[in-house]
Short mmCIF file of C-alpha atoms in Angstrom, two decimals:
data_model
loop_
_atom_site.label_atom_id
_atom_site.label_comp_id
_atom_site.label_asym_id
_atom_site.label_seq_id
_atom_site.Cartn_x
_atom_site.Cartn_y
_atom_site.Cartn_z
CA ASP A 1 -56.72 -109.39 -141.60
CA ALA A 2 -58.32 -106.56 -143.50
CA GLY A 3 -56.19 -106.74 -146.71
CA ILE A 4 -57.00 -103.87 -148.88
CA THR A 5 -59.37 -101.32 -147.73
CA GLN A 6 -60.53 -98.26 -149.97
CA SER A 7 -62.33 -95.11 -148.67
CA PRO A 8 -64.61 -93.66 -149.44
CA ARG A 9 -66.72 -96.33 -151.02
CA TYR A 10 -68.96 -93.98 -152.51
CA LYS A 11 -68.53 -90.38 -153.22
CA ILE A 12 -70.25 -87.45 -154.92
CA THR A 13 -68.50 -84.41 -156.11
CA GLU A 14 -68.84 -81.75 -158.54
CA THR A 15 -66.86 -80.65 -161.56
CA GLY A 16 -63.50 -78.60 -160.48
CA ARG A 17 -63.28 -79.92 -157.23
CA GLN A 18 -60.30 -82.00 -155.82
CA VAL A 19 -61.08 -85.47 -154.59
CA THR A 20 -58.59 -87.85 -153.01
CA LEU A 21 -59.45 -91.47 -152.88
CA MET A 22 -57.51 -93.71 -150.18
CA CYS A 23 -56.11 -97.02 -150.49
CA HIS A 24 -54.53 -98.77 -147.56
CA GLN A 25 -53.14 -102.46 -147.43
CA THR A 26 -51.94 -104.40 -144.48
CA TRP A 27 -50.19 -107.18 -146.39
CA SER A 28 -46.66 -105.20 -146.96
CA HIS A 29 -46.85 -105.89 -150.57
CA SER A 30 -44.29 -103.90 -152.65
CA TYR A 31 -46.52 -103.02 -155.57
CA MET A 32 -49.92 -100.98 -155.61
CA PHE A 33 -51.91 -100.05 -158.44
CA TRP A 34 -55.02 -97.85 -159.29
CA TYR A 35 -57.58 -98.79 -161.94
CA ARG A 36 -60.88 -97.25 -163.21
CA GLN A 37 -63.56 -99.52 -164.77
CA ASP A 38 -65.92 -98.17 -167.19
CA LEU A 39 -68.73 -99.90 -169.17
CA GLY A 40 -67.20 -101.07 -172.30
CA HIS A 41 -63.50 -100.49 -171.26
CA GLY A 42 -63.04 -103.18 -168.74
CA LEU A 43 -60.28 -101.94 -166.13
CA ARG A 44 -57.81 -99.63 -167.21
CA LEU A 45 -54.63 -98.79 -165.10
CA ILE A 46 -54.27 -95.15 -164.02
CA TYR A 47 -50.95 -95.40 -161.98
CA TYR A 48 -48.83 -97.86 -160.19
CA SER A 49 -46.06 -97.85 -157.52
CA ALA A 50 -43.14 -100.40 -157.27
CA ALA A 51 -42.43 -99.18 -153.66
CA ALA A 52 -42.50 -96.04 -151.53
CA ASP A 53 -41.69 -92.80 -153.33
CA ILE A 54 -41.40 -94.92 -156.83
CA THR A 55 -44.61 -94.45 -159.04
CA ASP A 56 -45.19 -94.65 -162.69
CA LYS A 57 -48.07 -93.89 -165.15
CA GLY A 58 -50.30 -96.44 -166.53
CA GLU A 59 -52.57 -96.28 -169.57
CA VAL A 60 -54.95 -93.31 -168.51
CA PRO A 61 -53.04 -91.23 -165.99
CA ASP A 62 -54.16 -87.84 -167.26
CA GLY A 63 -56.08 -85.86 -164.64
CA TYR A 64 -54.80 -87.76 -161.69
CA VAL A 65 -51.96 -87.50 -159.33
CA VAL A 66 -50.54 -90.27 -156.75
CA SER A 67 -48.12 -90.47 -154.23
CA ARG A 68 -46.75 -93.05 -151.93
CA SER A 69 -44.91 -91.84 -148.97
CA LYS A 70 -45.62 -94.89 -146.85
CA THR A 71 -45.56 -98.63 -148.38
CA GLU A 72 -49.18 -98.96 -146.91
CA ASN A 73 -50.88 -96.23 -148.35
CA PHE A 74 -51.49 -95.19 -152.10
CA PRO A 75 -53.85 -92.37 -152.44
CA LEU A 76 -55.16 -91.09 -155.77
CA THR A 77 -56.04 -87.43 -156.37
CA LEU A 78 -58.25 -85.91 -158.94
CA GLU A 79 -56.94 -82.28 -158.77
CA SER A 80 -60.01 -81.00 -160.76
CA ALA A 81 -62.58 -83.54 -161.34
CA THR A 82 -64.42 -83.78 -164.58
CA ARG A 83 -67.54 -85.52 -165.53
CA SER A 84 -65.42 -88.11 -167.50
CA GLN A 85 -63.88 -89.09 -164.50
CA THR A 86 -67.16 -90.57 -162.96
CA SER A 87 -66.26 -94.23 -162.67
CA VAL A 88 -65.53 -97.04 -160.21
CA TYR A 89 -62.16 -96.79 -158.93
CA PHE A 90 -60.10 -100.14 -157.75
CA CYS A 91 -56.93 -100.18 -155.72
CA ALA A 92 -54.92 -103.47 -156.12
CA THR A 93 -51.58 -104.76 -154.59
CA GLY A 94 -49.02 -107.36 -155.67
CA GLY A 95 -46.06 -108.78 -153.97
CA GLY A 96 -43.89 -109.01 -157.00
CA GLY A 97 -41.80 -111.91 -157.61
CA SER A 98 -42.78 -114.35 -160.48
CA TYR A 99 -46.36 -114.42 -160.23
CA ASN A 100 -47.56 -111.00 -161.11
CA GLU A 101 -50.70 -111.71 -159.24
CA GLN A 102 -52.85 -108.70 -158.03
CA PHE A 103 -55.40 -108.44 -155.30
CA PHE A 104 -58.06 -106.00 -155.64
CA GLY A 105 -59.82 -103.69 -153.06
CA PRO A 106 -63.90 -103.45 -152.88
CA GLY A 107 -63.66 -100.43 -155.16
CA THR A 108 -64.73 -96.66 -154.77
CA ARG A 109 -67.62 -95.54 -156.85
CA LEU A 110 -67.32 -92.02 -157.70
CA THR A 111 -69.75 -89.54 -159.43
CA VAL A 112 -68.87 -86.29 -160.80
CA LEU A 113 -71.85 -83.83 -161.40
CA ALA B 1 -48.12 -103.63 -176.95
CA GLN B 2 -50.48 -106.32 -175.14
CA LYS B 3 -53.98 -106.72 -175.92
CA VAL B 4 -56.73 -109.04 -174.55
CA THR B 5 -59.82 -109.56 -176.39
CA GLN B 6 -63.10 -110.99 -174.98
CA ALA B 7 -65.19 -111.01 -177.80
CA GLN B 8 -68.57 -112.19 -176.13
CA THR B 9 -70.01 -109.09 -174.29
CA GLU B 10 -73.03 -110.98 -172.87
CA ILE B 11 -73.92 -114.66 -172.51
CA SER B 12 -77.23 -115.73 -171.15
CA VAL B 13 -77.76 -119.52 -170.37
CA VAL B 14 -80.20 -121.60 -168.40
CA GLU B 15 -79.20 -123.15 -165.09
CA LYS B 16 -77.06 -126.65 -165.48
CA GLU B 17 -76.06 -125.60 -169.19
CA ASP B 18 -72.20 -125.59 -169.79
CA VAL B 19 -70.86 -122.27 -170.94
CA THR B 20 -67.52 -121.26 -172.26
CA LEU B 21 -65.97 -117.65 -172.11
CA ASP B 22 -63.36 -116.87 -174.80
CA CYS B 23 -60.15 -115.05 -174.35
CA VAL B 24 -57.76 -114.28 -177.05
CA TYR B 25 -54.49 -112.44 -176.32
CA GLU B 26 -51.75 -110.65 -178.20
CA THR B 27 -48.08 -110.20 -176.74
CA ARG B 28 -44.62 -110.12 -178.19
CA ASP B 29 -43.29 -111.74 -174.89
CA THR B 30 -42.33 -115.26 -174.72
CA THR B 31 -42.94 -115.39 -170.97
CA TYR B 32 -46.11 -114.28 -169.67
CA TYR B 33 -49.21 -114.96 -167.32
CA LEU B 34 -52.78 -115.22 -167.87
CA PHE B 35 -55.49 -114.67 -165.39
CA TRP B 36 -59.21 -114.91 -164.91
CA TYR B 37 -61.07 -112.72 -162.37
CA LYS B 38 -64.68 -112.67 -161.39
CA GLN B 39 -66.84 -109.82 -160.63
CA PRO B 40 -70.13 -110.72 -159.11
CA PRO B 41 -72.94 -108.22 -158.82
CA SER B 42 -71.56 -107.12 -155.44
CA GLY B 43 -68.57 -105.58 -157.26
CA GLU B 44 -65.55 -106.89 -155.82
CA LEU B 45 -62.91 -108.65 -158.30
CA VAL B 46 -62.05 -112.23 -157.11
CA PHE B 47 -59.08 -113.94 -158.39
CA LEU B 48 -59.94 -117.24 -159.96
CA ILE B 49 -56.72 -118.67 -161.93
CA ARG B 50 -53.22 -117.84 -163.01
CA ARG B 51 -51.54 -119.92 -166.01
CA ASN B 52 -47.86 -119.16 -167.00
CA SER B 53 -46.91 -119.52 -170.48
CA PHE B 54 -44.88 -122.52 -170.17
CA ASP B 55 -47.64 -124.50 -168.88
CA GLU B 56 -50.23 -125.65 -171.51
CA GLN B 57 -52.01 -128.11 -169.38
CA ASN B 58 -55.69 -127.64 -168.86
CA GLU B 59 -56.63 -127.13 -165.38
CA ILE B 60 -59.93 -128.25 -163.72
CA SER B 61 -61.19 -126.91 -160.34
CA GLY B 62 -64.59 -128.11 -159.51
CA ARG B 63 -67.18 -127.00 -162.13
CA TYR B 64 -64.49 -124.60 -163.77
CA SER B 65 -62.03 -125.54 -166.25
CA TRP B 66 -59.47 -123.62 -168.42
CA ASN B 67 -58.14 -124.52 -171.83
CA PHE B 68 -54.74 -122.76 -172.87
CA GLN B 69 -53.63 -123.07 -176.25
CA LYS B 70 -50.63 -121.19 -177.36
CA SER B 71 -50.90 -122.00 -180.67
CA THR B 72 -54.35 -119.88 -181.02
CA SER B 73 -53.23 -117.47 -178.37
CA SER B 74 -56.42 -118.29 -176.45
CA PHE B 75 -57.24 -119.09 -172.57
CA ASN B 76 -60.94 -119.97 -172.51
CA PHE B 77 -62.86 -120.72 -169.33
CA THR B 78 -65.56 -123.32 -169.02
CA ILE B 79 -68.14 -123.51 -166.47
CA THR B 80 -69.91 -126.89 -166.35
CA ALA B 81 -73.26 -127.03 -165.04
CA SER B 82 -73.69 -123.46 -164.53
CA GLN B 83 -75.47 -122.11 -161.33
CA VAL B 84 -77.09 -118.85 -160.74
CA VAL B 85 -74.42 -117.80 -158.51
CA ASP B 86 -72.19 -118.06 -161.41
CA SER B 87 -73.76 -114.90 -162.74
CA ALA B 88 -71.14 -112.35 -162.88
CA VAL B 89 -68.57 -110.32 -165.24
CA TYR B 90 -65.61 -112.42 -165.82
CA PHE B 91 -62.13 -110.65 -166.95
CA CYS B 92 -59.45 -112.31 -168.77
CA ALA B 93 -55.97 -110.55 -168.07
CA LEU B 94 -52.48 -110.82 -169.34
CA SER B 95 -49.17 -109.88 -167.80
CA SER B 96 -45.49 -110.08 -168.79
CA LEU B 97 -43.17 -111.72 -166.42
CA VAL B 98 -40.19 -109.49 -166.55
CA THR B 99 -40.04 -105.70 -167.30
CA HIS B 100 -37.58 -103.02 -166.84
CA SER B 101 -38.95 -102.86 -163.39
CA GLY B 102 -38.75 -106.55 -162.55
CA TYR B 103 -42.58 -106.55 -162.69
CA SER B 104 -45.47 -105.91 -164.97
CA THR B 105 -48.74 -104.47 -165.17
CA LEU B 106 -52.15 -106.48 -165.90
CA THR B 107 -53.89 -105.84 -169.44
CA PHE B 108 -57.46 -106.59 -168.84
CA GLY B 109 -60.03 -107.62 -171.48
CA LYS B 110 -63.43 -105.72 -171.51
CA GLY B 111 -65.15 -108.58 -169.71
CA THR B 112 -67.90 -110.91 -170.34
CA MET B 113 -71.09 -110.58 -168.43
CA LEU B 114 -72.58 -114.25 -167.53
CA LEU B 115 -76.13 -114.30 -166.70
CA VAL B 116 -77.50 -117.73 -165.56
CA SER B 117 -81.10 -117.91 -165.09
CA PRO B 118 -83.13 -120.59 -163.05
#
């Protein structure tokens, strides 16, 4: 049972390039989330999705695009990467209901040069 | 707006000492959940505990215990007899039970780095 996988785990890119981070889950959880983790900021929500084709902005959505055509996948795209987007990105899933518990993937470390 | 404050940026202790990590939250909701997550040096985020706003009983799990006090909006985490393996960043998080979408997102504190030395 793989749970949540993220790919790539590490990525180095250059300013202005488009980058897509992948997130895949095997639990069929309805909700999926993208967070970024930066020193001094903790985890901040970028986007989330309640179901296929339903997405919503989080706290820091600027510069990012998401899509969710299938329940199990939730890719995050940086359309034109900037140095300020250097971060560790975590994907998470949640089953909804009354607990609001979220389960996190292993993270992707992205460096924008 | 919801807010979680973890005032301790970094704590250093010697093995076997007890240590308490503080978490103070702000919310206008009457129903909400509080969480603690652990992030060891390997980087993954590990769920530790969930507590709902109606349950103020303290909880103990092995060397870990949690003290939820609604009157002071605090949800503190104590590790008894700390071990080197407890070294990690610990995050406190808050979510509301009901939103327009029937769900809610998590608001995280900035984390407390705990360093346990032998």
